[in-house]
XYZ file of C-alpha atoms in Angstrom:
659
model
C 128.939 27.180 59.304
C 125.888 25.521 57.802
C 122.618 27.325 57.069
C 120.328 24.543 58.255
C 122.311 24.066 61.454
C 122.099 27.796 62.057
C 118.329 27.716 61.586
C 117.944 24.653 63.826
C 120.662 24.901 66.502
C 118.731 22.628 68.860
C 119.674 19.539 66.842
C 122.916 17.584 67.143
C 124.931 17.131 63.943
C 127.587 14.415 63.635
C 131.098 15.247 62.500
C 131.928 11.588 61.790
C 129.173 9.680 59.998
C 130.548 6.179 60.632
C 130.998 6.742 64.359
C 127.580 8.402 64.615
C 125.939 5.362 62.963
C 127.709 2.997 65.349
C 126.787 5.055 68.418
C 123.210 5.942 67.423
C 120.322 4.423 69.430
C 118.011 2.111 67.506
C 115.336 3.962 65.512
C 117.071 7.345 65.719
C 117.800 9.856 62.930
C 121.036 11.407 61.679
C 121.655 14.573 59.653
C 125.161 14.543 58.177
C 125.385 18.046 56.713
C 127.862 19.777 54.421
C 130.392 21.828 56.372
C 129.740 19.993 59.644
C 130.216 16.307 58.942
C 133.887 16.232 57.926
C 134.020 12.412 57.750
C 130.935 11.359 55.794
C 132.202 8.197 54.094
C 130.042 5.106 54.208
C 130.084 1.605 52.793
C 127.879 -1.488 52.654
C 128.772 -2.468 56.193
C 127.495 0.835 57.549
C 124.347 0.505 55.425
C 123.740 -2.887 57.027
C 124.137 -1.368 60.488
C 121.603 1.311 59.566
C 119.188 -1.359 58.379
C 119.645 -3.473 61.506
C 119.196 -0.501 63.857
C 116.420 0.998 61.669
C 118.217 4.337 61.510
C 117.034 7.165 59.287
C 119.935 9.037 57.712
C 120.350 12.083 55.473
C 123.933 12.395 54.188
C 125.181 15.347 52.121
C 128.225 15.486 49.863
C 129.621 12.020 50.636
C 133.283 11.541 49.714
C 133.388 7.753 49.545
C 135.487 6.076 46.772
C 132.286 5.417 44.854
C 132.039 9.127 44.075
C 134.191 11.141 41.710
C 135.487 14.676 42.185
C 133.189 17.683 42.441
C 131.681 19.474 39.484
C 129.843 22.792 39.272
C 126.283 23.179 38.042
C 126.070 24.966 34.699
C 122.581 25.984 33.632
C 120.636 23.071 35.147
C 117.957 23.349 37.805
C 116.686 20.939 40.423
C 113.516 19.084 39.500
C 111.333 17.218 41.997
C 111.102 13.725 40.499
C 108.230 12.695 42.769
C 105.741 14.327 45.122
C 107.577 15.280 48.317
C 104.634 16.395 50.464
C 104.046 20.049 49.518
C 106.866 20.010 46.964
C 105.025 18.629 43.990
C 106.334 16.507 41.148
C 107.948 18.776 38.558
C 108.638 21.643 40.967
C 111.804 23.596 40.148
C 114.594 25.006 42.294
C 117.382 27.237 40.972
C 120.665 26.107 42.521
C 123.029 28.303 40.475
C 126.759 27.393 40.443
C 126.577 24.971 43.344
C 129.083 22.099 43.499
C 127.899 18.504 43.270
C 129.463 15.056 43.215
C 128.464 12.854 40.269
C 127.617 9.374 41.540
C 128.964 6.169 40.062
C 126.412 3.978 41.840
C 122.918 3.295 40.646
C 120.545 5.278 42.875
C 117.400 3.970 44.445
C 114.287 6.136 44.240
C 115.285 9.520 42.818
C 113.911 12.479 44.762
C 115.629 15.446 43.102
C 117.533 15.582 39.823
C 119.588 18.143 37.944
C 118.357 18.862 34.437
C 117.870 21.527 31.853
C 114.235 22.179 32.620
C 111.958 24.717 30.966
C 109.219 26.315 33.009
C 108.682 29.010 35.591
C 108.324 27.387 39.009
C 106.941 24.165 37.528
C 108.047 22.070 34.572
C 106.486 23.356 31.351
C 106.924 20.056 29.486
C 107.330 16.368 30.226
C 110.103 15.288 32.578
C 113.482 15.866 30.865
C 114.914 12.797 29.149
C 118.407 13.650 30.362
C 118.887 14.261 34.055
C 121.393 13.614 36.830
C 120.067 12.156 40.104
C 121.459 14.270 42.945
C 119.185 13.381 45.869
C 118.003 9.807 46.159
C 117.413 6.826 48.405
C 120.243 4.332 48.772
C 119.469 1.336 46.526
C 119.987 -1.144 49.389
C 118.300 0.823 52.170
C 115.654 3.482 51.316
C 115.917 5.247 54.697
C 119.503 6.249 53.898
C 119.011 9.378 51.777
C 121.974 10.776 49.874
C 122.362 14.321 48.561
C 125.167 15.011 46.132
C 124.520 18.741 46.638
C 125.045 20.878 49.758
C 121.307 21.583 49.918
C 121.414 22.486 53.584
C 123.278 25.661 52.588
C 120.341 26.855 50.475
C 120.184 30.276 52.169
C 123.838 31.140 51.597
C 123.770 29.633 48.113
C 120.606 31.705 47.458
C 118.662 28.755 46.047
C 115.214 29.861 44.934
C 112.285 29.767 45.341
C 113.192 29.778 49.031
C 109.844 28.205 49.913
C 110.574 25.209 47.670
C 113.803 24.583 49.588
C 111.849 24.786 52.832
C 109.230 22.390 51.460
C 111.937 19.862 50.645
C 113.448 19.998 54.130
C 110.042 19.886 55.807
C 109.361 16.702 53.837
C 112.777 15.380 54.840
C 112.212 16.139 58.531
C 108.919 14.264 58.420
C 110.622 11.361 56.662
C 113.277 11.288 59.413
C 110.610 11.404 62.103
C 111.574 14.903 63.304
C 108.785 17.184 64.484
C 110.314 20.319 62.924
C 109.273 22.797 60.232
C 111.060 25.624 58.470
C 108.817 28.658 58.036
C 109.242 32.300 57.036
C 112.822 31.920 55.842
C 113.882 35.042 53.931
C 116.474 35.257 51.138
C 119.759 36.939 51.994
C 119.241 39.493 49.226
C 115.573 40.257 49.767
C 113.368 43.315 49.368
C 113.505 46.120 51.919
C 109.795 46.013 52.760
C 107.010 43.447 52.670
C 103.887 44.323 50.668
C 101.768 44.680 53.816
C 104.268 46.824 55.739
C 103.041 50.424 56.074
C 105.201 52.711 53.947
C 106.917 55.377 56.084
C 106.267 58.938 54.835
C 109.892 59.505 53.808
C 110.544 56.024 52.402
C 110.704 57.137 48.765
C 113.382 59.716 49.641
C 115.297 57.053 51.567
C 114.996 54.702 48.592
C 116.482 57.336 46.263
C 119.389 57.887 48.645
C 119.942 54.121 48.828
C 119.867 53.841 45.036
C 122.508 56.509 44.494
C 124.588 55.010 47.311
C 124.458 51.657 45.487
C 125.670 53.312 42.281
C 128.540 55.039 44.089
C 129.523 51.959 46.097
C 129.065 49.113 43.622
C 129.020 50.605 40.117
C 131.476 53.511 40.080
C 135.141 52.602 40.405
C 138.590 53.899 39.511
C 140.978 52.289 37.041
C 144.341 53.983 36.732
C 142.896 57.075 38.435
C 140.080 57.173 35.866
C 136.444 57.104 36.998
C 134.663 54.156 35.369
C 131.164 52.666 35.316
C 130.700 48.915 35.691
C 128.055 47.172 33.634
C 126.839 45.567 36.855
C 126.627 42.045 38.245
C 125.995 38.934 36.158
C 123.251 36.605 37.348
C 125.435 33.532 37.871
C 125.632 32.992 41.646
C 128.495 31.199 43.399
C 128.118 28.699 46.256
C 128.706 31.545 48.734
C 126.062 33.785 47.208
C 128.395 36.160 45.373
C 127.869 37.255 41.781
C 130.507 38.081 39.156
C 131.063 41.817 38.995
C 131.131 43.107 35.424
C 133.669 45.918 35.375
C 133.611 45.956 31.580
C 132.200 49.283 30.472
C 129.344 49.832 28.019
C 128.594 53.264 26.666
C 124.839 53.013 27.265
C 125.303 51.988 30.907
C 127.902 54.719 31.396
C 125.658 57.419 29.951
C 122.606 56.273 31.906
C 124.631 56.307 35.118
C 126.131 59.699 34.323
C 122.674 60.941 33.351
C 121.195 59.870 36.675
C 123.885 61.796 38.565
C 123.400 64.785 36.262
C 119.648 64.920 36.856
C 120.232 64.529 40.596
C 122.786 67.324 40.470
C 120.285 69.631 38.801
C 117.286 68.747 40.960
C 119.235 68.662 44.240
C 121.781 71.358 43.383
C 124.534 68.881 44.239
C 128.012 69.867 42.959
C 129.523 66.460 43.854
C 127.009 64.673 41.632
C 127.578 67.281 38.905
C 131.289 66.505 39.010
C 130.658 62.746 38.725
C 128.347 63.257 35.749
C 130.671 65.615 33.882
C 133.720 63.455 34.527
C 131.970 60.483 32.948
C 130.433 62.413 30.055
C 133.727 64.066 29.135
C 135.764 60.886 29.270
C 133.485 58.915 26.958
C 132.844 61.871 24.662
C 136.561 62.591 24.232
C 137.630 58.987 23.685
C 137.790 57.869 20.014
C 137.587 54.258 21.242
C 134.026 55.027 22.372
C 132.828 57.373 19.642
C 133.005 57.729 15.871
C 135.145 60.858 15.581
C 136.020 60.770 11.872
C 133.656 62.980 9.782
C 134.017 60.442 6.964
C 132.587 57.671 9.169
C 128.947 56.880 8.228
C 128.162 56.685 11.970
C 130.052 59.898 12.752
C 129.014 61.266 16.124
C 127.580 58.042 17.530
C 128.901 56.070 20.501
C 130.116 52.487 20.292
C 128.559 49.730 22.362
C 131.851 48.540 23.824
C 135.230 50.233 23.637
C 136.882 49.729 20.238
C 133.919 47.734 18.931
C 132.431 49.807 16.063
C 128.843 48.673 16.583
C 126.379 51.487 17.155
C 123.080 50.642 18.839
C 120.344 53.102 17.991
C 118.408 52.803 21.248
C 121.503 53.217 23.420
C 122.663 56.237 21.455
C 119.195 57.781 21.571
C 118.948 57.434 25.362
C 122.449 58.866 25.677
C 121.474 61.858 23.541
C 118.430 62.646 25.694
C 120.477 62.465 28.879
C 123.194 64.654 27.390
C 120.520 67.228 26.541
C 119.252 67.169 30.131
C 122.804 67.533 31.460
C 123.767 70.379 29.124
C 123.680 73.112 31.836
C 126.421 71.229 33.706
C 128.856 71.142 30.772
C 132.152 72.959 31.251
C 132.202 73.891 27.570
C 128.574 74.217 26.610
C 129.070 75.231 22.926
C 131.268 72.198 22.253
C 128.894 69.882 24.127
C 125.985 71.215 22.039
C 127.844 70.381 18.832
C 128.683 66.897 20.098
C 125.022 66.179 20.886
C 123.866 67.617 17.582
C 126.263 65.429 15.605
C 124.857 62.467 17.497
C 121.189 63.266 16.914
C 121.709 64.097 13.245
C 123.746 60.919 12.759
C 120.797 58.931 14.114
C 118.273 60.884 12.060
C 120.188 60.513 8.809
C 120.355 56.711 9.254
C 116.611 56.420 9.994
C 114.382 55.213 7.174
C 111.533 57.090 5.580
C 109.034 55.322 7.903
C 110.688 56.836 10.949
C 112.161 53.493 12.046
C 115.850 52.774 12.576
C 117.737 49.516 12.278
C 118.611 48.192 15.774
C 122.343 48.493 15.159
C 124.811 49.470 12.466
C 128.387 48.209 12.337
C 131.255 49.884 10.508
C 132.182 48.815 7.927
C 129.987 45.698 7.737
C 126.659 47.557 7.440
C 128.051 49.887 4.774
C 129.749 47.604 2.272
C 126.894 47.955 -0.217
C 125.158 51.093 1.042
C 126.206 54.253 2.812
C 124.221 56.281 5.343
C 122.119 57.928 2.610
C 120.642 54.522 1.735
C 119.422 54.000 5.314
C 117.975 57.509 5.304
C 115.682 56.615 2.423
C 115.032 52.898 2.821
C 111.543 51.501 3.253
C 112.372 49.843 6.575
C 109.729 48.615 9.028
C 110.374 47.335 12.536
C 107.365 47.980 14.756
C 109.050 46.733 17.938
C 108.979 49.413 20.673
C 111.958 47.771 22.390
C 114.040 48.601 19.319
C 112.453 51.876 18.230
C 110.853 53.756 21.136
C 114.011 55.418 22.472
C 114.901 56.759 19.029
C 111.420 58.225 18.544
C 111.446 59.767 22.023
C 114.815 61.340 21.268
C 113.477 62.736 17.985
C 110.682 64.487 19.897
C 113.238 66.002 22.296
C 115.514 66.996 19.414
C 112.631 68.719 17.614
C 111.856 70.741 20.745
C 115.497 71.842 20.983
C 116.364 72.410 17.308
C 113.010 73.101 15.669
C 114.050 70.901 12.739
C 110.854 69.537 11.200
C 112.488 66.306 10.042
C 112.727 65.129 13.637
C 109.011 65.691 14.139
C 108.068 64.108 10.815
C 110.069 60.934 11.362
C 108.941 60.657 14.984
C 105.316 60.900 13.837
C 105.792 58.337 11.090
C 107.544 55.946 13.440
C 104.978 56.033 16.247
C 102.092 55.836 13.770
C 103.698 52.794 12.138
C 104.009 51.073 15.507
C 100.469 51.941 16.561
C 99.106 50.754 13.193
C 99.743 47.154 14.299
C 98.795 47.726 17.943
C 98.011 45.686 19.990
C 99.628 42.901 17.948
C 103.139 44.243 18.430
C 106.285 42.304 17.705
C 107.918 41.636 21.069
C 111.382 40.852 22.293
C 111.555 39.365 25.828
C 107.924 39.897 26.734
C 104.833 41.757 25.577
C 104.557 43.952 28.681
C 108.081 45.146 27.944
C 106.858 46.533 24.629
C 103.875 48.283 26.215
C 106.128 49.862 28.835
C 108.211 51.723 26.278
C 105.321 53.481 24.499
C 104.003 56.017 27.075
C 107.251 58.016 27.116
C 107.232 58.445 23.336
C 103.563 59.361 23.226
C 103.851 61.788 26.152
C 106.739 63.570 24.434
C 104.817 63.661 21.151
C 101.940 65.329 23.005
C 104.396 67.883 24.380
C 105.584 68.881 20.900
C 102.169 68.508 19.233
C 99.575 69.244 21.950
C 96.630 69.536 19.546
C 97.065 66.021 18.170
C 94.182 64.054 19.676
C 95.351 60.815 18.084
C 98.421 60.740 20.334
C 96.227 61.195 23.389
C 93.997 58.318 22.307
C 97.024 56.129 21.673
C 98.433 57.018 25.090
C 95.212 56.231 26.885
C 94.866 52.858 25.134
C 98.412 51.862 26.031
C 98.100 52.969 29.651
C 94.807 51.064 29.968
C 96.622 47.946 28.766
C 99.449 48.581 31.214
C 96.991 49.080 34.079
C 95.291 45.782 33.186
C 98.638 44.010 33.676
C 99.528 45.695 36.967
C 98.907 43.766 40.155
C 97.607 45.187 43.421
C 101.147 46.043 44.581
C 102.021 48.130 41.523
C 104.061 45.543 39.631
C 103.647 45.480 35.860
C 103.608 41.719 35.344
C 105.307 40.327 32.291
C 102.986 38.805 29.689
C 103.274 37.051 26.337
C 101.319 37.740 23.170
C 101.283 36.178 19.705
C 104.106 33.669 20.017
C 105.193 34.009 16.392
C 105.875 37.698 17.097
C 108.326 36.958 19.910
C 112.066 37.241 19.309
C 112.985 35.676 22.661
C 109.963 33.600 23.708
C 110.062 30.992 26.480
C 112.217 27.936 25.641
C 110.424 25.586 23.287
C 111.816 22.494 24.996
C 113.650 21.433 28.118
C 116.865 21.118 26.118
C 116.571 24.733 24.946
C 116.536 26.091 28.497
C 119.759 27.886 29.338
C 120.966 27.936 25.736
C 119.755 31.417 24.763
C 118.025 34.518 25.979
C 114.338 34.001 26.686
C 111.394 35.461 28.532
C 111.473 35.394 32.336
C 108.085 33.680 32.361
C 106.783 30.469 30.872
C 103.248 31.658 30.276
C 101.065 34.671 30.905
C 99.956 34.504 34.520
C 103.370 33.735 35.986
C 103.670 36.456 38.679
C 106.945 37.991 37.535
C 107.997 41.495 36.569
C 111.089 42.408 34.565
C 112.964 45.383 35.984
C 115.500 45.520 33.142
C 113.105 45.692 30.204
C 109.706 46.588 31.645
C 109.190 48.043 35.108
C 111.545 51.036 35.026
C 110.516 51.993 31.491
C 106.895 51.918 32.584
C 107.620 54.157 35.562
C 109.363 56.702 33.317
C 106.515 56.613 30.807
C 103.718 56.928 33.357
C 105.514 59.827 35.024
C 106.016 61.669 31.732
C 102.423 60.933 30.705
C 101.096 62.422 33.924
C 103.321 65.486 33.594
C 102.245 65.998 29.969
C 98.496 65.565 30.491
C 97.780 66.142 34.207
C 95.425 63.152 34.069
C 95.198 62.049 37.698
C 94.717 58.375 36.901
C 98.118 58.330 35.220
C 99.635 59.896 38.313
C 97.974 57.354 40.576
C 99.334 54.468 38.508
C 102.783 56.058 38.586
C 102.652 56.456 42.363
C 101.555 52.876 42.826
C 104.407 51.648 40.664
C 106.938 53.901 42.418
C 105.829 52.487 45.769
C 106.330 48.936 44.519
C 109.812 49.733 43.220
C 110.624 51.398 46.540
C 109.557 48.346 48.518
C 111.546 45.828 46.504
C 114.922 47.566 46.550
C 117.431 45.156 48.049
C 118.358 45.237 51.706
C 121.109 42.784 52.632
C 123.545 42.589 55.529
C 125.348 39.546 54.132
C 125.761 41.138 50.677
C 125.981 44.891 51.258
C 127.273 45.338 47.711
C 123.703 44.729 46.495
C 121.867 46.905 49.033
C 119.918 49.768 47.524
C 119.836 48.213 44.065
C 117.450 46.093 42.032
C 117.905 42.750 40.312
C 116.139 41.839 37.117
C 113.237 39.527 37.980
C 110.876 39.804 40.931
C 108.148 37.291 41.784
C 105.262 39.159 43.400
C 103.696 36.050 44.946
C 106.919 34.771 46.482
C 107.956 38.379 47.210
C 111.549 37.609 46.310
C 113.832 37.922 43.310
C 113.070 34.984 41.060
C 112.375 34.206 37.411
C 112.925 31.628 34.696
C 116.594 32.376 34.123
C 117.292 30.845 30.736
C 119.865 33.555 30.007
C 122.334 32.483 32.669
C 124.481 35.648 32.545
C 121.717 38.261 32.258
C 118.919 36.270 33.818
C 116.780 36.801 36.882
C 119.494 37.939 39.321
C 121.590 40.231 37.152
C 122.020 43.872 38.165
C 122.443 46.330 35.295
C 123.814 49.796 36.041
C 122.038 51.193 33.007
C 118.581 49.920 32.015
C 117.640 49.327 35.677
C 119.480 50.891 38.588
C 120.548 54.309 37.285
C 117.240 55.059 35.503
C 115.282 53.809 38.536
C 117.123 56.255 40.796
C 116.651 59.073 38.283
C 112.952 58.501 37.617
C 112.074 58.076 41.279
C 113.836 61.377 41.961
C 111.936 63.130 39.160
C 108.716 61.749 40.634
C 109.524 63.161 44.084
C 110.607 66.511 42.628
C 107.618 66.651 40.281
C 109.887 67.325 37.303
C 109.616 65.755 33.884
C 112.356 64.845 31.469
C 110.826 67.322 29.043
C 111.258 70.130 31.571
C 114.993 69.397 31.787
C 115.606 69.828 28.056
C 117.224 72.946 26.607
C 114.830 75.781 25.829
C 112.578 75.441 22.794
C 114.381 76.210 19.503
C 117.495 77.307 21.411
C 119.679 75.059 19.288
C 118.152 75.923 15.936
C 121.026 77.892 14.395
C 123.850 75.653 15.606
C 122.012 72.524 14.491
C 121.481 73.943 11.011
C 125.250 74.383 10.731
C 125.981 70.875 12.002
C 123.404 69.341 9.672
C 124.836 71.223 6.693
C 128.361 70.037 7.502
C 127.279 66.374 7.604
C 125.524 66.063 4.247
C 128.355 64.594 2.211
C 128.607 60.848 1.663
C 132.142 59.480 1.958
C 132.620 55.984 0.476
C 134.451 53.526 2.704
C 137.795 52.099 1.588
C 137.227 48.899 -0.382
C 139.868 46.946 1.544
C 138.635 47.972 5.009
C 138.640 44.854 7.256
C 135.472 43.562 8.905
C 134.583 44.977 12.296
C 135.809 43.328 15.461
C 133.010 41.394 17.136
C 132.138 41.167 20.817
C 129.502 39.586 22.974
C 126.842 42.245 22.730
C 124.583 41.529 25.656
C 121.039 40.738 24.647
C 121.068 42.423 21.253
C 121.676 41.047 17.789
C 123.228 42.554 14.690
C 120.275 42.594 12.337
């Protein structure tokens, strides 16, 4: 089947291009489409017939001897090389891993080209110097248009923006003399509701059910009778619209997924969800491949990023610790689970510097060749990036509530004050809005443990005002940029740089895109906790608006049911479809992370409906004081590492670096 033929069944499509040219009436038009025209070879003689009969022809994927074997697109996008009616010069179309046939003939006028092209929906710089013509006029007869790509399958291939594909074909139809237009074509993996569709009263509950169904259907799986958590789906899309499923397990994604089921089990009194959560928690916690179990290890108690990769990310471990605290009532052996969590939180605290800021990651033994954990405990380290630090500070606030240990409160206070001392000129990672989104949760928790501190309330209000200023009318927190020198992953600085490294989803502030991995879900959690901590109605209204937006844009797809109920990374609020500048081809605009996005979205939407805060799910105040004092005392000794210990095994560590 062919998408365009399915959209326009009233047209006739030739199966044999040569015969169709011979039989065609003078002045007529031919559409030789991929998947329909099985014999689409042509030569100079046929071109001469077309010229003589004044035929207008569009031919896709020709297999004449002049063309070599197919290749697959890797990181390039389509660029409009000239104005094509409404599709303007420099417009971009993401065509993913679509096949194409490199041409050995010199093209006539080039219409569309493949190139590494920086920009959002439009080229950010001059036309790329290197490009491959893939749609062009025949050099001997301009009304014979050749496409080396199966563009007519743009719906199935999930080429985006969808409207740019429609604009191209509307131009083509006009060029062929056909009085036809494509309008209101929707992506196969689109949002459940349009922005102007009235929201049914129970839609948020239905969204939560859909989200947990997605996790059960597409994220949880069994390997050798063991329940596992997939990292998600990578953003590289095949010609049939599928995405590579990432069964490889990461501890942070596993804990966030388990944590979502644990919170749901507690708030819904659901024993099946409780069993899922405990099964996952126990397996990771008991596996030395996923946790530092040796008391002599400087990261003792922390969880690895990947199995058997001794790299310990502070933010992932901090989020895991908070979720383990919330799930504590479900533990089969509560005393042992308490000790496990306490080793984790003390391990993070003892490797946090005197300013309350923790290095993004520590690797054993590489990070400890010259210094042990006591050095990191006392170092004068500054990293005022909320993306790196906020989760650790939030966990410290929760740990102080549970254990009463003043050091948690002191370092949390120092850390948030250090960050706010440079506010609003924060260092940023993928986008500035992503940094703002991570601050309300920390500040709300700090207010909970220090309610008389007016400075925290002022900080919180300033941050939420800045978040509100970046929210659109639908409740999307749009991504923005700030001081470019402060950005770790700014937009590509050239066309050649596009697709070579992680980068922001936008090209400039004003591009109507929100980031659901690094921004939107964090903001929802923070606004909810801020409202619960302060009872300020404006915070609650912003939270509700954002929750409604997230509810609307959950995926509904009959052709790809594996995605239904979930969320991809980048959503364009003007196009109202999933789209972004996907420079990071594996974790770009269409990736689906189990942790970071889908599990925390389900959990935070449920807490919103149930009117329960994360803080309310923590163990009782000071209930862990005595046990923690014992754990802390037992982990004071510094054990030097063996001199001949080999360097740590390395792995591809997602979007993080090993600073």
